[in-house]
Amino acid sequence: MSPDILELSVADSAGEMRRLMTELYPICRSITGDGVRRTLETIRQLVPLEIIEVPSGTPVFDWTVPNEWNIRDAFIKDPRGEKVVDFGEHNLHVVGYSVPVRQTLALDELQERLHSLPEQPDVIPYRTSYYNETWGFCLSHDRRNTLEEGEYEVVIDSSLEPGHLTYGEVVLPGESEAEILISCHVCHPSLANDNLSGLAVAVFLARALGAVERRYTYRFLFIPGTIGSITWLARNEENAQRIRAGLVAANLGDPGRFHYKRSRQGDAEIDRAVRVALRDAGEDHRVEDFVPFGYDERQYCSPGFDLAVGSLTRTPWGRYPEYHTSADNLDLVTDESLQGSLEMYLEVVKILEQNRRFRNLNPKCEPQLGKRGLYGSLGGGTEGRDQQLARLWVLNLSDGEHTLLDIAERSGMGFVRIAEAAEALVDADLLEEVEEGVRA
Ligand code: ZN
């Protein structure tokens, strides 16, 4: 018999998450290509991942699966023949999806192909051009300032040709066909917080949940940003209807506080479960409204799907200086944040798993709890009183309509305490569960 999900612990996972991130960090990922494949192969050693290949040119709603991009080498040599920019030193040096190039140009022509950040002169920016064929290099502004007049040799040994878009999927079946979705993007090269931290949390959450009995089916998607979720949704319209709740995982390793971005629905079970989990943990956090910008929640929450998918991150994208630069490296990610993020995701899952609706079987006046041994320890301590109060809240609001999450919200009491109260009342035959369909 598998252990109960409520007993599940993910303690001391930071080391393993960091090991995975360290292994994946040097790989040059993009929205297609061998970098994504190698990444998924590595993940497959840890969780039962199915890897799906979708041919270039496949129509996916209003989009088309693009050509596959791969890169072997790229550099810029200065007039003296010295490599001044070398892809071998850092993946971010090449604009993602750069077409192959082999030419010599004067510095002023080269400048038009260079990207740097004058306000952060020592970091390499991250740039891509997926849907507009071009090429370019990224470098620190400091290095750019050292370039002298003269002829530069540029080489980008890449290929952009019909191939596949690759994504990975882990499905952990549960008692119910209703699904909980955890989605993360796997398309960023050598960026740690934006990408690898979400991926690591998703992998280790999947590993943990794989070992227990589950009420819901869990689906983990490891997909390239935007085109990946569009492709998945185009191929899984029916599966999408079974998604009861979901989270887009990213930016989970920086030391910032939690941010939760609500689903488009705004007050779905997932929106409320995350709020209660953060509240109960006493974590400093912010909850923000849905905006149709950000990660793949944009696609899951498009009006034709309108799925209950929010995004639980630490510092949101674009709000930390290291974002989309070479400074978003493994040093930005702390073990404490990674560990805390994995634990918070698990807490949310535990709330979803336990959130049920009950009916009070003795609704006319309070049942006499004392004769059932449920009238707490009356030592005057707050513990006994809180336990008592939780039972009274559950009895009062369990009219077949309110869920345990409703009760935890309205009472202000911790979800775990409310769920324990319900369990005790069921055992005493004072409460019965109200079964619900696949979708609430
Ligand atoms: Zn990003």
Coordinates of C-alpha atoms and ligand atoms in Angstrom, one line a residue:
M1 CA 0.0 0.0 0.0
S2 CA 1.4 3.3 -1.0
P3 CA 1.8 6.0 1.7
D4 CA -0.8 8.6 2.1
I5 CA -0.3 11.8 0.2
L6 CA -0.9 13.8 3.4
E7 CA 2.1 12.1 4.9
L8 CA 4.2 13.0 1.9
S9 CA 7.4 14.9 2.7
V10 CA 9.8 16.5 0.3
A11 CA 12.3 17.5 2.9
D12 CA 16.0 17.9 1.9
S13 CA 15.3 18.0 -1.8
A14 CA 17.3 21.2 -2.5
G15 CA 20.6 19.3 -3.1
E16 CA 19.0 17.0 -5.7
M17 CA 17.2 19.9 -7.4
R18 CA 20.5 21.9 -7.6
R19 CA 22.3 18.8 -9.0
L20 CA 19.7 18.6 -11.7
M21 CA 19.9 22.3 -12.5
T22 CA 23.7 22.1 -12.5
E23 CA 23.6 19.3 -15.1
L24 CA 21.1 21.1 -17.3
Y25 CA 22.5 24.6 -17.0
P26 CA 25.2 24.3 -19.7
I27 CA 22.9 22.9 -22.3
C28 CA 21.9 25.2 -25.2
R29 CA 18.1 25.0 -25.2
S30 CA 15.7 26.7 -27.5
I31 CA 12.1 26.1 -28.5
T32 CA 13.2 23.2 -30.7
G33 CA 16.3 21.2 -31.2
D34 CA 18.8 18.8 -29.5
G35 CA 19.2 21.0 -26.4
V36 CA 15.5 20.3 -25.5
R37 CA 16.0 16.6 -26.3
R38 CA 19.0 16.3 -24.1
T39 CA 17.2 18.2 -21.3
L40 CA 14.2 15.8 -21.6
E41 CA 16.4 12.7 -21.7
T42 CA 18.0 13.9 -18.4
I43 CA 14.6 14.4 -16.8
R44 CA 13.5 11.0 -18.0
Q45 CA 16.1 9.4 -15.8
L46 CA 14.2 10.8 -12.8
V47 CA 10.5 10.6 -13.8
P48 CA 8.4 8.5 -16.2
L49 CA 8.5 11.1 -19.0
E50 CA 7.0 10.5 -22.4
I51 CA 8.8 12.5 -25.1
I52 CA 6.7 13.7 -28.0
E53 CA 8.0 14.9 -31.4
V54 CA 5.7 17.2 -33.5
P55 CA 6.9 17.8 -37.1
S56 CA 7.8 21.3 -38.3
G57 CA 5.0 22.7 -40.3
T58 CA 2.2 21.2 -38.2
P59 CA -0.6 23.7 -37.9
V60 CA -1.5 24.4 -34.2
F61 CA -4.5 26.8 -34.0
D62 CA -3.3 30.1 -35.5
W63 CA 0.4 29.0 -35.3
T64 CA 2.7 26.6 -37.1
V65 CA 5.3 24.4 -35.5
P66 CA 8.5 26.1 -36.6
N67 CA 11.6 24.7 -38.2
E68 CA 14.1 23.0 -35.9
W69 CA 17.1 25.0 -34.8
N70 CA 20.4 23.5 -33.8
I71 CA 23.8 25.2 -33.2
R72 CA 27.3 23.7 -33.1
D73 CA 29.5 26.8 -32.9
A74 CA 29.6 30.5 -33.3
F75 CA 32.2 33.2 -32.8
I76 CA 33.3 36.7 -33.8
K77 CA 37.0 37.3 -34.5
D78 CA 38.5 40.7 -34.3
P79 CA 40.8 42.3 -37.0
R80 CA 43.7 40.5 -35.3
G81 CA 42.1 37.1 -35.5
E82 CA 41.3 36.9 -31.8
K83 CA 37.9 35.5 -30.8
V84 CA 36.1 38.4 -29.0
V85 CA 32.8 36.6 -28.7
D86 CA 32.7 32.8 -28.4
F87 CA 29.5 30.7 -28.2
G88 CA 31.7 28.0 -26.6
E89 CA 32.1 30.4 -23.6
H90 CA 28.4 31.1 -23.0
N91 CA 25.2 30.0 -24.8
L92 CA 23.7 33.4 -24.5
H93 CA 26.3 34.9 -26.9
V94 CA 24.2 33.9 -29.9
V95 CA 20.7 35.2 -30.5
G96 CA 18.5 32.2 -30.3
Y97 CA 17.3 30.9 -33.7
S98 CA 20.1 32.7 -35.6
V99 CA 20.4 31.6 -39.1
P100 CA 23.8 30.3 -40.3
V101 CA 26.3 33.0 -41.2
R102 CA 29.8 33.1 -42.4
Q103 CA 31.0 36.5 -43.4
T104 CA 33.4 39.4 -42.8
L105 CA 32.1 42.8 -41.9
A106 CA 33.3 46.2 -40.8
L107 CA 32.7 47.2 -37.1
D108 CA 29.8 49.6 -37.9
E109 CA 28.0 46.8 -39.8
L110 CA 28.7 44.4 -37.0
Q111 CA 27.3 46.8 -34.4
E112 CA 23.8 46.4 -35.9
R113 CA 24.0 42.7 -35.1
L114 CA 25.1 43.2 -31.5
H115 CA 23.0 43.3 -28.3
S116 CA 24.3 44.6 -25.0
L117 CA 22.9 46.3 -21.9
P118 CA 24.5 49.7 -21.3
E119 CA 22.8 49.9 -17.9
Q120 CA 24.1 46.5 -16.9
P121 CA 27.5 46.6 -18.6
D122 CA 29.0 43.4 -17.2
V123 CA 26.2 40.9 -18.2
I124 CA 25.3 39.2 -21.4
P125 CA 21.6 39.7 -22.4
Y126 CA 19.4 36.8 -23.6
R127 CA 17.8 37.5 -27.0
T128 CA 15.9 35.3 -29.4
S129 CA 14.2 35.7 -32.8
Y130 CA 12.0 32.7 -33.3
Y131 CA 9.6 33.8 -35.9
N132 CA 11.6 36.4 -37.8
E133 CA 14.7 34.9 -39.5
T134 CA 17.8 36.9 -38.6
W135 CA 21.1 36.5 -36.7
G136 CA 23.0 38.3 -34.0
F137 CA 25.3 38.1 -31.1
C138 CA 24.9 39.2 -27.4
L139 CA 27.8 40.4 -25.3
S140 CA 28.5 42.5 -22.3
H141 CA 28.5 46.2 -22.9
D142 CA 32.0 46.3 -21.4
R143 CA 33.3 43.9 -24.0
R144 CA 31.5 45.7 -26.8
N145 CA 33.3 48.9 -25.8
T146 CA 36.7 47.3 -26.4
L147 CA 35.9 46.5 -30.0
E148 CA 38.2 48.5 -32.4
E149 CA 37.6 49.6 -36.0
G150 CA 38.4 47.0 -38.6
E151 CA 37.1 43.9 -40.3
Y152 CA 35.4 41.2 -38.2
E153 CA 34.9 37.6 -39.2
V154 CA 31.6 36.2 -37.9
V155 CA 30.6 32.6 -38.0
I156 CA 27.3 31.0 -36.8
D157 CA 27.4 27.3 -37.5
S158 CA 23.7 26.6 -37.0
S159 CA 20.9 24.9 -38.9
L160 CA 17.3 26.0 -39.2
E161 CA 15.4 23.3 -41.2
P162 CA 12.4 21.1 -41.0
G163 CA 12.6 18.8 -38.0
H164 CA 10.5 18.6 -34.8
L165 CA 9.2 20.4 -31.8
T166 CA 10.0 18.2 -28.8
Y167 CA 8.2 18.3 -25.5
G168 CA 7.8 16.0 -22.5
E169 CA 4.8 14.9 -20.5
V170 CA 4.5 12.9 -17.2
V171 CA 1.0 11.6 -16.4
L172 CA 0.4 10.1 -12.9
P173 CA -3.0 8.6 -12.9
G174 CA -5.2 9.0 -9.9
E175 CA -8.6 7.8 -8.6
S176 CA -10.3 10.5 -10.6
E177 CA -9.8 11.4 -14.3
A178 CA -9.9 15.1 -13.3
E179 CA -6.4 16.5 -13.7
I180 CA -4.1 18.8 -12.0
L181 CA -1.7 20.4 -14.4
I182 CA 1.9 21.5 -13.6
S183 CA 3.5 23.2 -16.6
C184 CA 7.0 24.6 -17.1
H185 CA 9.0 25.9 -20.0
V186 CA 12.2 24.2 -21.0
C187 CA 13.4 26.5 -23.8
H188 CA 15.9 28.8 -22.1
P189 CA 19.6 28.2 -22.5
S190 CA 21.8 28.7 -19.5
L191 CA 19.3 30.6 -17.4
A192 CA 18.8 29.3 -13.9
N193 CA 15.9 31.0 -12.2
D194 CA 13.8 31.6 -15.3
N195 CA 13.4 28.1 -16.5
L196 CA 15.5 25.6 -14.6
S197 CA 14.1 26.3 -11.1
G198 CA 10.6 25.7 -12.3
L199 CA 11.7 22.6 -14.1
A200 CA 13.5 21.3 -11.0
V201 CA 10.5 21.9 -8.8
A202 CA 8.2 20.2 -11.3
V203 CA 10.5 17.1 -11.6
F204 CA 10.8 16.6 -7.9
L205 CA 7.1 17.2 -7.3
A206 CA 6.3 14.6 -9.9
R207 CA 8.8 12.2 -8.3
A208 CA 7.2 12.7 -4.9
L209 CA 3.6 12.3 -6.1
G210 CA 4.5 9.3 -8.1
A211 CA 5.1 7.4 -4.8
V212 CA 1.7 7.9 -3.2
E213 CA -2.0 7.2 -3.8
R214 CA -3.6 10.1 -5.6
R215 CA -7.1 11.4 -5.8
Y216 CA -6.5 13.3 -8.9
T217 CA -4.5 12.6 -12.1
Y218 CA -1.4 14.7 -12.3
R219 CA 0.0 15.9 -15.7
F220 CA 3.4 17.6 -15.8
L221 CA 4.3 19.3 -19.0
F222 CA 7.9 20.2 -19.9
I223 CA 7.4 22.4 -23.0
P224 CA 8.9 25.2 -25.0
G225 CA 7.3 28.5 -24.0
T226 CA 4.3 29.7 -25.9
I227 CA 4.5 27.4 -29.0
G228 CA 4.8 24.4 -26.6
S229 CA 1.6 25.1 -24.8
I230 CA -0.2 26.0 -28.0
T231 CA 1.0 22.8 -29.5
W232 CA -0.1 20.7 -26.5
L233 CA -3.5 22.4 -26.4
A234 CA -4.0 21.9 -30.1
R235 CA -3.3 18.2 -29.7
N236 CA -5.1 17.7 -26.4
E237 CA -8.4 19.6 -26.6
E238 CA -10.2 16.8 -24.9
N239 CA -7.6 16.2 -22.2
A240 CA -7.7 19.9 -21.5
Q241 CA -11.3 19.7 -20.5
R242 CA -10.3 17.4 -17.6
I243 CA -8.0 20.0 -16.1
R244 CA -9.5 21.0 -12.9
A245 CA -6.6 23.1 -11.7
G246 CA -3.1 24.0 -12.8
L247 CA 0.0 26.0 -12.1
V248 CA 2.7 27.4 -14.3
A249 CA 6.0 26.9 -12.5
A250 CA 8.9 29.4 -13.1
N251 CA 11.2 31.7 -11.2
L252 CA 11.1 29.5 -8.1
G253 CA 14.7 29.7 -6.9
D254 CA 15.5 33.4 -6.3
P255 CA 15.3 34.7 -2.7
G256 CA 12.2 36.8 -3.3
R257 CA 8.9 36.3 -1.7
F258 CA 6.1 34.3 -3.4
H259 CA 3.9 35.8 -6.0
Y260 CA 0.7 34.2 -7.2
K261 CA -0.9 35.3 -10.4
R262 CA -4.5 34.3 -10.5
S263 CA -6.1 32.4 -13.3
R264 CA -8.3 34.3 -15.7
Q265 CA -11.3 33.0 -13.8
G266 CA -9.8 34.7 -10.7
D267 CA -11.6 32.8 -8.0
A268 CA -11.2 29.2 -9.1
E269 CA -10.4 26.5 -6.6
I270 CA -6.6 26.7 -7.5
D271 CA -6.7 30.5 -6.9
R272 CA -8.1 30.0 -3.5
A273 CA -6.0 26.9 -2.6
V274 CA -2.8 28.8 -3.3
R275 CA -3.9 31.8 -1.3
V276 CA -4.8 29.6 1.7
A277 CA -1.6 27.6 1.4
L278 CA 0.5 30.8 1.5
R279 CA -1.6 32.2 4.3
D280 CA -1.3 29.1 6.4
A281 CA 2.4 28.9 5.9
G282 CA 2.8 32.4 7.2
E283 CA 4.8 33.3 4.1
D284 CA 5.2 36.8 3.0
H285 CA 3.5 36.9 -0.4
R286 CA 1.6 38.8 -3.0
V287 CA -1.4 37.8 -5.0
E288 CA -1.9 39.5 -8.3
D289 CA -4.7 39.5 -10.9
F290 CA -4.5 37.7 -14.2
V291 CA -3.1 39.6 -17.1
P292 CA -2.8 38.1 -20.6
F293 CA 1.0 38.4 -20.6
G294 CA 3.6 36.2 -19.0
Y295 CA 4.2 32.5 -19.4
D296 CA 2.0 29.7 -20.7
E297 CA -0.9 30.6 -18.5
R298 CA -1.6 33.0 -21.4
Q299 CA -2.6 30.0 -23.6
Y300 CA -4.3 27.9 -20.9
C301 CA -6.3 30.9 -19.9
S302 CA -7.2 32.0 -23.5
P303 CA -11.0 32.3 -23.7
G304 CA -11.5 29.2 -25.8
F305 CA -10.0 27.1 -22.9
D306 CA -10.3 29.4 -19.9
L307 CA -8.7 26.8 -17.7
A308 CA -8.2 27.3 -14.0
V309 CA -4.4 27.7 -14.3
G310 CA -2.5 30.3 -12.3
S311 CA 1.2 30.9 -11.9
L312 CA 3.0 30.5 -8.6
T313 CA 6.5 32.0 -8.7
R314 CA 8.9 33.9 -6.4
T315 CA 9.9 37.2 -8.1
P316 CA 7.9 37.4 -11.3
W317 CA 9.6 37.6 -14.7
G318 CA 11.1 40.9 -15.6
R319 CA 11.2 42.2 -12.0
Y320 CA 14.7 41.2 -10.9
P321 CA 17.8 42.7 -12.5
E322 CA 19.3 39.3 -13.4
Y323 CA 16.2 38.3 -15.5
H324 CA 17.1 37.3 -19.0
T325 CA 20.8 37.9 -18.6
S326 CA 23.9 35.8 -17.8
A327 CA 23.5 37.0 -14.2
D328 CA 20.5 34.6 -13.9
N329 CA 22.9 31.8 -13.1
L330 CA 23.1 29.1 -10.5
D331 CA 24.4 31.6 -7.9
L332 CA 21.1 33.5 -8.0
V333 CA 19.2 30.4 -6.9
T334 CA 19.3 29.6 -3.2
D335 CA 18.7 26.1 -1.7
E336 CA 16.3 27.6 0.8
S337 CA 14.1 29.2 -1.9
L338 CA 14.1 26.0 -4.1
Q339 CA 13.2 23.9 -1.1
G340 CA 10.5 26.3 0.1
S341 CA 9.0 26.4 -3.4
L342 CA 8.8 22.7 -3.7
E343 CA 7.2 22.5 -0.3
M344 CA 4.7 25.2 -1.2
Y345 CA 3.7 23.4 -4.4
L346 CA 3.2 20.2 -2.3
E347 CA 1.0 22.2 0.2
V348 CA -1.2 23.4 -2.6
V349 CA -1.5 19.8 -3.9
K350 CA -2.5 18.6 -0.5
I351 CA -5.2 21.2 -0.2
L352 CA -6.6 20.2 -3.6
E353 CA -6.5 16.5 -2.7
Q354 CA -8.4 17.1 0.6
N355 CA -10.8 19.8 -0.5
R356 CA -14.2 18.1 -0.4
R357 CA -17.7 19.0 0.3
F358 CA -19.7 17.5 3.2
R359 CA -23.2 17.4 4.6
N360 CA -23.9 17.8 8.3
L361 CA -26.1 14.8 9.3
N362 CA -27.4 16.5 12.4
P363 CA -28.1 20.0 11.2
K364 CA -30.8 21.0 13.7
C365 CA -28.9 22.6 16.5
E366 CA -25.5 21.6 17.4
P367 CA -25.0 17.9 18.0
Q368 CA -23.8 17.0 21.4
L369 CA -20.1 16.6 20.9
G370 CA -19.3 15.6 24.5
K371 CA -21.1 12.3 24.3
R372 CA -19.1 11.5 21.2
G373 CA -15.8 12.3 22.7
L374 CA -15.4 15.3 20.4
Y375 CA -15.7 18.1 23.0
G376 CA -11.9 18.7 22.9
S377 CA -9.6 18.8 25.9
L378 CA -11.0 21.6 28.0
G379 CA -7.7 22.4 29.7
G380 CA -8.3 26.0 28.7
G381 CA -5.5 25.9 26.2
T382 CA -5.9 27.5 22.8
E383 CA -5.2 24.2 21.1
G384 CA -8.3 22.5 22.5
R385 CA -10.4 25.6 21.8
D386 CA -9.2 25.9 18.2
Q387 CA -9.9 22.2 17.6
Q388 CA -13.4 22.7 19.0
L389 CA -14.0 25.8 17.0
A390 CA -12.8 24.1 13.8
R391 CA -15.4 21.3 14.4
L392 CA -18.1 23.8 14.9
W393 CA -17.2 25.7 11.7
V394 CA -17.2 22.5 9.7
L395 CA -20.6 21.4 11.2
N396 CA -22.1 24.8 10.6
L397 CA -21.0 25.3 7.0
S398 CA -21.2 21.7 5.8
D399 CA -24.6 22.1 4.1
G400 CA -23.5 20.2 0.9
E401 CA -22.5 23.5 -0.7
H402 CA -19.5 24.7 1.1
T403 CA -16.1 23.0 0.6
L404 CA -13.4 22.7 3.2
L405 CA -11.6 25.5 1.4
D406 CA -14.6 27.7 1.8
I407 CA -14.6 26.9 5.5
A408 CA -10.9 27.5 5.9
E409 CA -11.3 30.9 4.2
R410 CA -14.4 32.0 6.0
S411 CA -13.2 30.8 9.5
G412 CA -9.7 32.1 9.0
M413 CA -8.5 28.8 10.4
G414 CA -5.8 26.7 8.9
F415 CA -6.9 24.3 6.2
V416 CA -5.2 21.3 7.8
R417 CA -7.1 22.0 11.1
I418 CA -10.4 22.2 9.2
A419 CA -9.6 19.0 7.3
E420 CA -8.8 17.2 10.5
A421 CA -12.0 18.4 12.1
A422 CA -14.0 17.1 9.1
E423 CA -12.3 13.7 9.4
A424 CA -13.1 13.4 13.1
L425 CA -16.8 14.3 12.4
V426 CA -17.0 11.8 9.6
D427 CA -15.6 9.1 12.0
A428 CA -18.4 10.1 14.5
D429 CA -21.1 9.8 11.8
L430 CA -21.9 13.5 12.0
L431 CA -20.8 14.3 8.5
E432 CA -21.0 12.6 5.1
E433 CA -19.2 13.5 1.9
V434 CA -21.1 14.9 -1.0
E435 CA -19.8 13.2 -4.1
E436 CA -19.2 15.5 -7.1
G437 CA -18.6 15.0 -10.7
V438 CA -15.3 15.1 -12.6
R439 CA -15.5 18.9 -12.7
A440 CA -16.6 21.0 -9.8
Ligands
ZN1 ZN 12.1 33.8 -19.9

